[in-house]
């Protein structure tokens, strides 16, 4: 194992350059300027340390001797090297120190970019890992895949990038039947289709409701399709991290249509809408007062509303629902300058409307790309992704902070009994959070 050691040594006299906490520990009041004051040499005065340090090893092995000696041996002029800019890959480069790990990343990268499904599966498992070391390796792999994708984009020029489509609908809306029919049509046209199924309930039920291969039996046997449930770790941050990273890997593996399926419960569909080019809401025709049952917010996110199961006895109700949604959309806020959300009806069983669905989707993608709205949308999504992760991580550190954990029960009880206001309670907990762990 190899270590890289960085020793930071601060000179007592150059007060302005030392961190304030070190200045406080080493009060130094020189009565006159040192002759060497401008030369950057280091002097230590262990006697002036308050409180006194534990007795150090004596002689040349003592830190108080070796640190200044080491410092003074640096060629002049390098003492005050300007701070190095933060290197994005610095944190992950450390991860590749071990030969075995470097080989793993190389193997996954070359396999994945060759389109090897086993490598893609292994790479997604790596990015889903919560193990610290594996997370670092995953970032290293993702950086390489992203760089490969940038090269591909350069070569592609004015051609559209992979198409990320979110499909959301309540349980039984007809998502998996549509993906099966639609996916097969796309692979028949020469596309490579990846299906990522986001299931917010998976960690509670201990198993995935979505993404189960038995739901899309034929598509899962198709060599140009790849189906993968995306475990969410039970949090929205989990949905964001795992799914976004899985999208990057699937695109790196050459999949040009990425379908992200989510069940329309909870908040996961909002997270999915923030990571796709086009968000499609599926509405089944049965029920009656569907419009009331669907969250208004999610209708506003939809670029396309698809009324499913428009066959047999359901043709008439499907047509009625299509009319209802078409009028409802007129009153909703539009997020795009060039695209007006549309409503269409399809039948995955008979195949009616499926080619038209793809036509509509392609029209969306082409016009969004040509107007550069797609590129701006993707850039904004990257920022949303970053801030969601920051929010999630800060909250996690907050809940896990020992002082916060200790105080939460009593402060919550005081809020509930009206002894303190929620504002004061939040202030107290935030103050506890800002204390050292
Ligand atoms: N008549 C008709 N029935 C359909 C159609 N599509 C799906 N169904 C039926 O609707 C039911 C639910 O379909 P799924 O595709 O499993 O729906 P889902 O949204 O994936 O449901 P979950 O897996 O519970 O989230 C099944 O019994 C399907 O056979 C269609 O186009 N026409």
CSV table of C-alpha atoms and ligand atoms in Angstrom, one decimal:
chain,number,residue,atom,x,y,z
A,1,UNK,CA,0.0,0.0,0.0
A,2,UNK,CA,1.3,3.4,-0.8
A,3,UNK,CA,0.6,6.6,1.1
A,4,UNK,CA,1.0,10.2,0.0
A,5,UNK,CA,1.6,12.4,3.0
A,6,UNK,CA,1.1,16.2,3.0
A,7,UNK,CA,2.6,18.1,5.9
A,8,UNK,CA,1.2,21.6,6.3
A,9,UNK,CA,3.6,23.8,8.4
A,10,UNK,CA,2.7,27.3,9.3
A,11,UNK,CA,5.3,29.7,10.5
A,12,UNK,CA,4.5,31.4,13.8
A,13,UNK,CA,5.6,34.9,12.8
A,14,UNK,CA,3.6,35.0,9.5
A,15,UNK,CA,0.4,35.3,11.4
A,16,UNK,CA,-1.7,36.4,8.5
A,17,UNK,CA,-1.0,33.1,6.6
A,18,UNK,CA,-1.9,30.7,9.4
A,19,UNK,CA,-5.4,29.5,10.0
A,20,UNK,CA,-6.9,31.4,13.0
A,21,UNK,CA,-7.2,28.3,15.2
A,22,UNK,CA,-3.5,27.7,14.9
A,23,UNK,CA,-2.7,31.4,15.6
A,24,UNK,CA,-4.7,31.1,18.8
A,25,UNK,CA,-2.7,28.0,19.8
A,26,UNK,CA,0.6,29.6,19.2
A,27,UNK,CA,0.5,33.2,20.4
A,28,UNK,CA,3.7,34.9,19.2
A,29,UNK,CA,4.6,38.5,19.9
A,30,UNK,CA,8.1,39.1,18.4
A,31,UNK,CA,9.7,42.2,19.9
A,32,UNK,CA,11.5,42.9,16.6
A,33,UNK,CA,11.3,41.7,13.1
A,34,UNK,CA,13.3,38.6,12.4
A,35,UNK,CA,16.1,39.0,9.9
A,36,UNK,CA,14.6,36.0,8.0
A,37,UNK,CA,11.1,37.4,8.2
A,38,UNK,CA,10.8,37.8,4.4
A,39,UNK,CA,12.6,34.5,3.5
A,40,UNK,CA,9.8,32.1,4.3
A,41,UNK,CA,11.9,30.0,6.7
A,42,UNK,CA,10.1,28.2,9.5
A,43,UNK,CA,10.9,28.6,13.2
A,44,UNK,CA,9.1,26.9,16.0
A,45,UNK,CA,9.0,27.7,19.6
A,46,UNK,CA,7.5,24.8,21.4
A,47,UNK,CA,7.7,26.8,24.7
A,48,UNK,CA,5.2,29.3,23.4
A,49,UNK,CA,2.6,26.7,22.7
A,50,UNK,CA,-0.4,27.1,25.0
A,51,UNK,CA,-1.6,24.7,26.3
A,52,UNK,CA,1.7,22.9,26.3
A,53,UNK,CA,1.8,19.9,24.0
A,54,UNK,CA,2.4,16.4,25.2
A,55,UNK,CA,6.1,15.7,25.5
A,56,UNK,CA,7.3,15.1,22.0
A,57,UNK,CA,9.9,12.6,21.0
A,58,UNK,CA,13.2,14.3,21.6
A,59,UNK,CA,16.0,15.2,19.2
A,60,UNK,CA,15.9,15.0,15.5
A,61,UNK,CA,12.9,12.7,15.5
A,62,UNK,CA,10.7,15.4,17.2
A,63,UNK,CA,8.1,16.9,14.9
A,64,UNK,CA,9.1,20.3,16.2
A,65,UNK,CA,12.5,19.7,14.7
A,66,UNK,CA,11.8,17.7,11.6
A,67,UNK,CA,8.8,19.7,10.3
A,68,UNK,CA,10.8,23.1,10.1
A,69,UNK,CA,13.8,21.2,8.8
A,70,UNK,CA,11.7,19.7,6.0
A,71,UNK,CA,10.1,23.0,5.3
A,72,UNK,CA,13.4,24.9,5.2
A,73,UNK,CA,14.8,22.3,2.7
A,74,UNK,CA,12.2,23.3,0.1
A,75,UNK,CA,13.9,25.4,-2.5
A,76,UNK,CA,13.3,29.1,-1.8
A,77,UNK,CA,10.3,30.7,-3.4
A,78,UNK,CA,8.2,27.5,-3.2
A,79,UNK,CA,7.2,28.2,0.4
A,80,UNK,CA,4.3,30.3,-0.5
A,81,UNK,CA,3.1,28.4,-3.6
A,82,UNK,CA,-0.2,29.7,-4.7
A,83,UNK,CA,-3.1,27.5,-3.7
A,84,UNK,CA,-3.8,24.8,-6.3
A,85,UNK,CA,-7.2,25.0,-7.9
A,86,UNK,CA,-9.6,22.3,-6.8
A,87,UNK,CA,-9.1,19.3,-9.1
A,88,UNK,CA,-12.3,17.5,-9.8
A,89,UNK,CA,-10.7,14.2,-10.4
A,90,UNK,CA,-8.3,14.5,-7.4
A,91,UNK,CA,-10.8,12.9,-5.1
A,92,UNK,CA,-11.4,10.0,-7.3
A,93,UNK,CA,-7.8,9.5,-8.6
A,94,UNK,CA,-7.0,8.3,-5.1
A,95,UNK,CA,-9.5,5.5,-5.7
A,96,UNK,CA,-7.5,4.0,-8.5
A,97,UNK,CA,-4.3,3.5,-6.5
A,98,UNK,CA,-4.8,-0.2,-6.2
A,99,UNK,CA,-3.9,-2.2,-9.3
A,100,UNK,CA,-6.9,-4.5,-8.8
A,101,UNK,CA,-9.3,-1.6,-8.6
A,102,UNK,CA,-7.8,0.1,-11.6
A,103,UNK,CA,-8.1,-3.1,-13.6
A,104,UNK,CA,-11.8,-3.4,-12.5
A,105,UNK,CA,-12.5,0.2,-13.8
A,106,UNK,CA,-10.7,-0.5,-17.0
A,107,UNK,CA,-12.5,-3.7,-17.5
A,108,UNK,CA,-15.9,-2.2,-16.9
A,109,UNK,CA,-15.2,0.8,-19.1
A,110,UNK,CA,-14.0,-1.1,-22.1
A,111,UNK,CA,-16.7,-3.7,-21.7
A,112,UNK,CA,-19.4,-1.1,-21.3
A,113,UNK,CA,-18.3,1.0,-24.3
A,114,UNK,CA,-18.2,-2.2,-26.4
A,115,UNK,CA,-21.9,-2.7,-25.4
A,116,UNK,CA,-21.3,-5.7,-23.2
A,117,UNK,CA,-24.5,-6.2,-21.1
A,118,UNK,CA,-22.8,-8.0,-18.2
A,119,UNK,CA,-20.3,-5.1,-17.8
A,120,UNK,CA,-23.2,-2.6,-18.0
A,121,UNK,CA,-25.0,-4.6,-15.3
A,122,UNK,CA,-21.9,-4.7,-13.1
A,123,UNK,CA,-21.2,-1.0,-13.7
A,124,UNK,CA,-24.8,-0.1,-12.6
A,125,UNK,CA,-24.4,-2.3,-9.5
A,126,UNK,CA,-21.1,-0.3,-8.7
A,127,UNK,CA,-22.8,3.1,-8.9
A,128,UNK,CA,-25.6,1.8,-6.7
A,129,UNK,CA,-23.2,0.8,-4.0
A,130,UNK,CA,-23.1,2.8,-0.8
A,131,UNK,CA,-19.7,1.5,0.0
A,132,UNK,CA,-17.3,4.4,0.2
A,133,UNK,CA,-14.5,2.9,-1.9
A,134,UNK,CA,-16.9,1.5,-4.5
A,135,UNK,CA,-18.6,4.9,-4.7
A,136,UNK,CA,-15.2,6.5,-5.6
A,137,UNK,CA,-14.5,3.8,-8.2
A,138,UNK,CA,-18.0,4.4,-9.6
A,139,UNK,CA,-17.2,8.1,-10.0
A,140,UNK,CA,-13.9,7.3,-11.7
A,141,UNK,CA,-15.8,5.1,-14.2
A,142,UNK,CA,-18.5,7.7,-14.7
A,143,UNK,CA,-15.9,10.4,-15.4
A,144,UNK,CA,-14.4,8.1,-18.1
A,145,UNK,CA,-17.8,7.3,-19.6
A,146,UNK,CA,-18.8,11.0,-19.6
A,147,UNK,CA,-15.5,11.9,-21.4
A,148,UNK,CA,-16.3,9.1,-24.0
A,149,UNK,CA,-19.8,10.6,-24.4
A,150,UNK,CA,-18.3,14.1,-25.0
A,151,UNK,CA,-16.1,12.7,-27.7
A,152,UNK,CA,-19.1,10.9,-29.2
A,153,UNK,CA,-21.1,14.2,-29.1
A,154,UNK,CA,-18.3,15.9,-30.9
A,155,UNK,CA,-18.4,13.3,-33.7
A,156,UNK,CA,-22.2,13.3,-33.8
A,157,UNK,CA,-22.3,17.1,-34.5
A,158,UNK,CA,-25.9,18.1,-35.4
A,159,UNK,CA,-27.3,14.7,-34.7
A,160,UNK,CA,-29.7,14.2,-31.7
A,161,UNK,CA,-28.3,12.6,-28.6
A,162,UNK,CA,-29.9,9.6,-26.9
A,163,UNK,CA,-33.5,10.1,-26.1
A,164,UNK,CA,-34.4,10.0,-22.4
A,165,UNK,CA,-38.2,9.4,-21.9
A,166,UNK,CA,-39.9,9.2,-18.6
A,167,UNK,CA,-43.1,7.2,-18.4
A,168,UNK,CA,-45.3,7.6,-15.4
A,169,UNK,CA,-48.7,6.3,-14.4
A,170,UNK,CA,-50.7,4.9,-11.6
A,171,UNK,CA,-50.5,1.1,-10.8
A,172,UNK,CA,-52.3,-0.7,-13.6
A,173,UNK,CA,-52.2,2.2,-16.0
A,174,UNK,CA,-50.6,0.0,-18.6
A,175,UNK,CA,-47.0,1.0,-18.3
A,176,UNK,CA,-45.3,-2.4,-18.7
A,177,UNK,CA,-47.6,-3.5,-21.5
A,178,UNK,CA,-46.8,-0.3,-23.4
A,179,UNK,CA,-43.1,-0.6,-22.8
A,180,UNK,CA,-43.2,-4.2,-24.1
A,181,UNK,CA,-45.0,-3.2,-27.3
A,182,UNK,CA,-43.3,0.1,-27.8
A,183,UNK,CA,-39.8,-1.3,-27.0
A,184,UNK,CA,-40.2,-4.1,-29.4
A,185,UNK,CA,-41.2,-1.7,-32.2
A,186,UNK,CA,-38.1,0.4,-31.4
A,187,UNK,CA,-35.7,-2.5,-31.4
A,188,UNK,CA,-37.3,-3.6,-34.7
A,189,UNK,CA,-36.4,-0.2,-36.1
A,190,UNK,CA,-32.8,-0.8,-35.1
A,191,UNK,CA,-32.8,1.2,-31.8
A,192,UNK,CA,-31.1,0.0,-28.6
A,193,UNK,CA,-33.6,0.4,-25.8
A,194,UNK,CA,-32.8,0.6,-22.1
A,195,UNK,CA,-35.6,0.4,-19.5
A,196,UNK,CA,-34.9,1.7,-16.0
A,197,UNK,CA,-37.7,1.1,-13.6
A,198,UNK,CA,-37.8,3.4,-10.6
A,199,UNK,CA,-39.8,1.9,-7.8
A,200,UNK,CA,-40.0,4.1,-4.7
A,201,UNK,CA,-41.5,1.3,-2.7
A,202,UNK,CA,-38.8,-1.3,-3.4
A,203,UNK,CA,-36.9,-0.9,-0.2
A,204,UNK,CA,-40.1,-1.1,2.0
A,205,UNK,CA,-41.5,-4.1,0.3
A,206,UNK,CA,-38.1,-5.8,0.1
A,207,UNK,CA,-38.6,-6.4,-3.6
A,208,UNK,CA,-39.3,-4.4,-6.7
A,209,UNK,CA,-42.8,-3.9,-7.9
A,210,UNK,CA,-41.5,-2.4,-11.1
A,211,UNK,CA,-38.7,-3.6,-13.3
A,212,UNK,CA,-39.5,-7.2,-12.7
A,213,UNK,CA,-38.5,-8.9,-15.9
A,214,UNK,CA,-41.6,-11.1,-15.8
A,215,UNK,CA,-43.6,-7.9,-16.6
A,216,UNK,CA,-41.9,-7.5,-20.0
A,217,UNK,CA,-41.1,-11.0,-21.0
A,218,UNK,CA,-40.5,-10.6,-24.7
A,219,UNK,CA,-38.6,-7.4,-24.4
A,220,UNK,CA,-36.3,-8.8,-21.7
A,221,UNK,CA,-35.3,-11.6,-24.2
A,222,UNK,CA,-34.4,-9.0,-26.9
A,223,UNK,CA,-30.7,-8.6,-27.3
A,224,UNK,CA,-31.2,-4.9,-28.2
A,225,UNK,CA,-33.1,-4.2,-25.0
A,226,UNK,CA,-31.8,-3.9,-21.4
A,227,UNK,CA,-34.2,-3.9,-18.5
A,228,UNK,CA,-33.1,-2.9,-15.0
A,229,UNK,CA,-34.9,-2.0,-11.8
A,230,UNK,CA,-33.4,1.0,-10.2
A,231,UNK,CA,-33.4,0.6,-6.4
A,232,UNK,CA,-34.0,4.0,-4.8
A,233,UNK,CA,-32.6,3.4,-1.3
A,234,UNK,CA,-36.1,4.6,-0.2
A,235,UNK,CA,-35.2,8.3,-0.7
A,236,UNK,CA,-35.7,10.8,-3.5
A,237,UNK,CA,-32.0,11.4,-3.4
A,238,UNK,CA,-31.6,7.7,-4.1
A,239,UNK,CA,-33.9,8.0,-7.1
A,240,UNK,CA,-31.9,10.9,-8.4
A,241,UNK,CA,-28.4,9.5,-7.9
A,242,UNK,CA,-28.9,5.9,-9.0
A,243,UNK,CA,-31.2,6.6,-12.0
A,244,UNK,CA,-29.2,9.6,-13.3
A,245,UNK,CA,-26.0,7.6,-13.1
A,246,UNK,CA,-27.6,4.5,-14.7
A,247,UNK,CA,-28.7,6.7,-17.6
A,248,UNK,CA,-25.2,7.8,-18.2
A,249,UNK,CA,-23.9,4.2,-18.2
A,250,UNK,CA,-26.7,3.0,-20.5
A,251,UNK,CA,-25.9,5.8,-23.0
A,252,UNK,CA,-22.2,4.9,-22.7
A,253,UNK,CA,-23.1,1.3,-23.6
A,254,UNK,CA,-24.8,2.6,-26.8
A,255,UNK,CA,-28.5,2.6,-25.8
A,256,UNK,CA,-30.1,5.4,-27.8
A,257,UNK,CA,-33.6,5.3,-26.2
A,258,UNK,CA,-33.7,5.2,-22.5
A,259,UNK,CA,-37.2,4.6,-21.0
A,260,UNK,CA,-37.5,5.5,-17.3
A,261,UNK,CA,-40.6,4.0,-15.9
A,262,UNK,CA,-42.0,5.2,-12.6
A,263,UNK,CA,-45.1,4.4,-10.7
A,264,UNK,CA,-47.2,7.5,-10.1
A,265,UNK,CA,-47.2,7.5,-6.3
A,266,UNK,CA,-45.2,9.6,-4.0
A,267,UNK,CA,-42.7,12.1,-5.3
A,268,UNK,CA,-40.5,9.8,-7.5
A,269,UNK,CA,-42.3,10.9,-10.7
A,270,UNK,CA,-41.2,14.5,-10.0
A,271,UNK,CA,-37.6,13.4,-9.6
A,272,UNK,CA,-37.9,11.4,-12.9
A,273,UNK,CA,-39.4,14.4,-14.7
A,274,UNK,CA,-36.2,16.3,-13.7
A,275,UNK,CA,-33.9,13.8,-15.4
A,276,UNK,CA,-35.6,13.1,-18.8
A,277,UNK,CA,-35.9,14.9,-22.1
A,278,UNK,CA,-39.6,14.1,-22.4
A,279,UNK,CA,-42.0,13.3,-19.6
A,280,UNK,CA,-45.1,11.2,-20.6
A,281,UNK,CA,-48.0,10.6,-18.3
A,282,UNK,CA,-50.1,7.5,-18.9
A,283,UNK,CA,-53.8,7.6,-18.0
A,284,UNK,CA,-56.1,4.5,-18.1
A,285,UNK,CA,-59.6,5.1,-19.4
A,286,UNK,CA,-61.5,3.4,-16.6
A,287,UNK,CA,-62.6,5.1,-13.5
A,288,UNK,CA,-64.7,8.1,-14.4
A,289,UNK,CA,-63.3,11.2,-12.6
A,290,UNK,CA,-59.6,10.6,-13.4
A,291,UNK,CA,-58.9,14.3,-13.7
A,292,UNK,CA,-59.5,14.9,-10.0
A,293,UNK,CA,-57.5,11.9,-9.0
A,294,UNK,CA,-54.3,12.9,-10.8
A,295,UNK,CA,-52.0,15.4,-9.1
A,296,UNK,CA,-52.2,18.7,-11.0
A,297,UNK,CA,-48.5,19.2,-10.6
A,298,UNK,CA,-47.7,16.1,-12.5
A,299,UNK,CA,-50.0,17.0,-15.4
A,300,UNK,CA,-48.1,20.3,-15.6
A,301,UNK,CA,-44.8,18.4,-15.9
A,302,UNK,CA,-46.2,16.2,-18.8
A,303,UNK,CA,-45.0,16.9,-22.4
A,304,UNK,CA,-47.4,14.2,-23.6
A,305,UNK,CA,-50.4,12.6,-22.1
A,306,UNK,CA,-51.2,9.1,-23.3
A,307,UNK,CA,-54.6,7.6,-22.7
A,308,UNK,CA,-54.0,3.8,-22.7
A,309,UNK,CA,-56.1,0.8,-23.5
A,310,UNK,CA,-58.1,2.5,-26.2
A,311,UNK,CA,-59.6,-0.8,-27.6
A,312,UNK,CA,-62.8,-2.8,-27.4
A,313,UNK,CA,-65.3,-1.4,-24.9
A,314,UNK,CA,-62.7,1.2,-23.7
A,315,UNK,CA,-62.6,3.1,-27.0
A,316,UNK,CA,-65.4,5.4,-26.0
A,317,UNK,CA,-64.2,6.2,-22.5
A,318,UNK,CA,-60.7,6.7,-23.8
A,319,UNK,CA,-62.0,9.2,-26.3
A,320,UNK,CA,-63.9,11.1,-23.6
A,321,UNK,CA,-60.8,11.2,-21.4
A,322,UNK,CA,-58.7,12.4,-24.3
A,323,UNK,CA,-61.1,15.3,-24.8
A,324,UNK,CA,-61.2,16.1,-21.1
A,325,UNK,CA,-57.4,16.3,-20.8
A,326,UNK,CA,-57.1,18.3,-24.1
A,327,UNK,CA,-59.3,21.0,-22.6
A,328,UNK,CA,-57.6,20.8,-19.2
A,329,UNK,CA,-54.1,21.4,-20.8
A,330,UNK,CA,-55.2,24.7,-22.3
A,331,UNK,CA,-55.3,26.2,-18.8
A,332,UNK,CA,-52.0,24.8,-17.6
A,333,UNK,CA,-48.7,26.5,-17.5
A,334,UNK,CA,-46.4,25.6,-20.4
A,335,UNK,CA,-42.7,25.1,-19.6
A,336,UNK,CA,-41.5,25.1,-23.2
A,337,UNK,CA,-41.6,28.0,-25.7
A,338,UNK,CA,-41.8,25.7,-28.7
A,339,UNK,CA,-43.7,22.6,-27.5
A,340,UNK,CA,-47.4,22.5,-26.6
A,341,UNK,CA,-48.2,19.3,-24.6
A,342,UNK,CA,-50.5,16.9,-26.5
A,343,UNK,CA,-52.9,14.2,-25.6
A,344,UNK,CA,-53.2,11.0,-27.6
A,345,UNK,CA,-54.8,7.6,-27.1
A,346,UNK,CA,-53.2,4.2,-27.8
A,347,UNK,CA,-53.7,0.5,-27.4
A,348,UNK,CA,-50.7,-1.6,-26.5
A,349,UNK,CA,-52.8,-4.7,-27.0
A,350,UNK,CA,-53.8,-4.0,-30.6
A,351,UNK,CA,-50.8,-1.7,-31.4
A,352,UNK,CA,-53.1,1.1,-32.4
A,353,UNK,CA,-51.4,4.5,-32.1
A,354,UNK,CA,-48.0,3.1,-31.2
A,355,UNK,CA,-46.2,4.2,-34.4
A,356,UNK,CA,-47.9,7.6,-34.0
A,357,UNK,CA,-46.7,7.8,-30.4
A,358,UNK,CA,-43.1,7.4,-31.6
A,359,UNK,CA,-43.6,10.0,-34.4
A,360,UNK,CA,-44.9,12.5,-31.8
A,361,UNK,CA,-42.0,11.8,-29.5
A,362,UNK,CA,-39.4,12.1,-32.3
A,363,UNK,CA,-41.1,15.4,-33.3
A,364,UNK,CA,-40.6,16.6,-29.8
A,365,UNK,CA,-37.0,15.6,-29.5
A,366,UNK,CA,-36.0,17.0,-32.9
A,367,UNK,CA,-37.6,20.4,-32.4
A,368,UNK,CA,-36.3,20.7,-28.8
A,369,UNK,CA,-32.8,19.8,-30.0
A,370,UNK,CA,-33.0,22.2,-33.0
A,371,UNK,CA,-34.1,25.1,-30.8
A,372,UNK,CA,-31.4,24.2,-28.2
A,373,UNK,CA,-34.1,24.0,-25.5
A,374,UNK,CA,-33.1,20.4,-25.0
A,375,UNK,CA,-29.5,21.3,-24.3
A,376,UNK,CA,-30.5,24.1,-21.9
A,377,UNK,CA,-33.0,21.7,-20.2
A,378,UNK,CA,-30.2,19.1,-19.7
A,379,UNK,CA,-27.9,21.7,-18.3
A,380,UNK,CA,-30.5,22.8,-15.8
A,381,UNK,CA,-31.2,19.2,-14.9
A,382,UNK,CA,-27.5,18.7,-14.0
A,383,UNK,CA,-27.8,21.7,-11.6
A,384,UNK,CA,-31.0,20.3,-10.1
A,385,UNK,CA,-29.3,16.9,-9.7
A,386,UNK,CA,-26.3,18.5,-7.9
A,387,UNK,CA,-28.5,20.6,-5.5
A,388,UNK,CA,-30.8,17.6,-4.8
A,389,UNK,CA,-27.7,15.6,-3.7
A,390,UNK,CA,-26.3,18.4,-1.6
A,391,UNK,CA,-29.7,18.8,0.1
A,392,UNK,CA,-30.0,15.1,0.7
A,393,UNK,CA,-26.4,14.9,2.1
A,394,UNK,CA,-26.7,17.9,4.4
A,395,UNK,CA,-30.0,16.5,5.8
A,396,UNK,CA,-28.4,13.1,6.4
A,397,UNK,CA,-25.4,14.7,8.2
A,398,UNK,CA,-27.9,16.8,10.2
A,399,UNK,CA,-29.9,13.8,11.3
A,400,UNK,CA,-26.7,11.8,12.1
A,401,UNK,CA,-25.0,14.6,14.1
A,402,UNK,CA,-24.7,13.3,17.7
A,403,UNK,CA,-25.7,16.6,19.3
A,404,UNK,CA,-28.8,16.9,17.0
A,405,UNK,CA,-29.8,13.3,17.6
A,406,UNK,CA,-29.6,13.8,21.3
A,407,UNK,CA,-31.6,17.0,21.3
A,408,UNK,CA,-34.3,16.1,18.7
A,409,UNK,CA,-36.7,14.2,21.1
A,410,UNK,CA,-36.7,16.8,23.8
A,411,UNK,CA,-37.0,19.8,21.4
A,412,UNK,CA,-39.7,18.1,19.4
A,413,UNK,CA,-41.6,17.4,22.6
A,414,UNK,CA,-41.3,21.1,23.6
A,415,UNK,CA,-42.6,22.2,20.2
A,416,UNK,CA,-45.5,19.8,20.4
A,417,UNK,CA,-46.5,21.1,23.9
A,418,UNK,CA,-46.2,24.7,22.8
A,419,UNK,CA,-43.2,25.5,25.2
A,420,UNK,CA,-41.1,26.8,22.3
A,421,UNK,CA,-42.0,27.9,18.8
A,422,UNK,CA,-40.9,25.8,15.8
A,423,UNK,CA,-38.7,28.8,14.7
A,424,UNK,CA,-36.8,28.7,18.0
A,425,UNK,CA,-36.6,24.9,17.9
A,426,UNK,CA,-35.1,25.0,14.4
A,427,UNK,CA,-32.6,27.6,15.6
A,428,UNK,CA,-31.6,25.4,18.6
A,429,UNK,CA,-31.1,22.3,16.4
A,430,UNK,CA,-29.2,24.2,13.8
A,431,UNK,CA,-26.9,25.6,16.5
A,432,UNK,CA,-26.4,22.1,17.8
A,433,UNK,CA,-25.5,21.0,14.3
A,434,UNK,CA,-22.9,23.7,14.0
A,435,UNK,CA,-21.0,22.5,17.0
A,436,UNK,CA,-18.1,20.2,16.5
A,437,UNK,CA,-19.0,16.5,16.5
B,1,LIG,N1,-57.5,-3.8,-23.1
B,1,LIG,C1,-56.3,-3.5,-22.8
B,1,LIG,N2,-55.8,-3.8,-21.7
B,1,LIG,C2,-54.5,-3.4,-21.4
B,1,LIG,C3,-53.7,-2.7,-22.3
B,1,LIG,N3,-52.5,-2.4,-21.7
B,1,LIG,C4,-52.5,-3.0,-20.5
B,1,LIG,N4,-53.7,-3.6,-20.3
B,1,LIG,C5,-54.1,-4.4,-19.1
B,1,LIG,O1,-54.1,-3.6,-18.0
B,1,LIG,C6,-53.6,-4.3,-16.9
B,1,LIG,C7,-52.4,-3.5,-16.3
B,1,LIG,O2,-51.4,-3.4,-17.2
B,1,LIG,P1,-49.9,-3.2,-16.9
B,1,LIG,O3,-49.1,-3.0,-18.2
B,1,LIG,O4,-49.4,-4.3,-16.0
B,1,LIG,O5,-49.9,-1.9,-16.1
B,1,LIG,P2,-48.8,-1.2,-15.2
B,1,LIG,O6,-49.0,0.2,-15.2
B,1,LIG,O7,-47.5,-1.7,-15.6
B,1,LIG,O8,-49.1,-1.8,-13.8
B,1,LIG,P3,-48.2,-2.0,-12.5
B,1,LIG,O9,-47.3,-3.0,-12.9
B,1,LIG,O10,-49.1,-2.4,-11.4
B,1,LIG,O11,-47.6,-0.7,-12.2
B,1,LIG,C8,-53.2,-5.6,-17.4
B,1,LIG,O12,-54.2,-6.5,-17.1
B,1,LIG,C9,-53.1,-5.5,-18.9
B,1,LIG,O13,-53.4,-6.7,-19.6
B,1,LIG,C10,-54.4,-2.3,-23.6
B,1,LIG,O14,-53.8,-1.6,-24.4
B,1,LIG,N5,-55.6,-2.7,-23.7
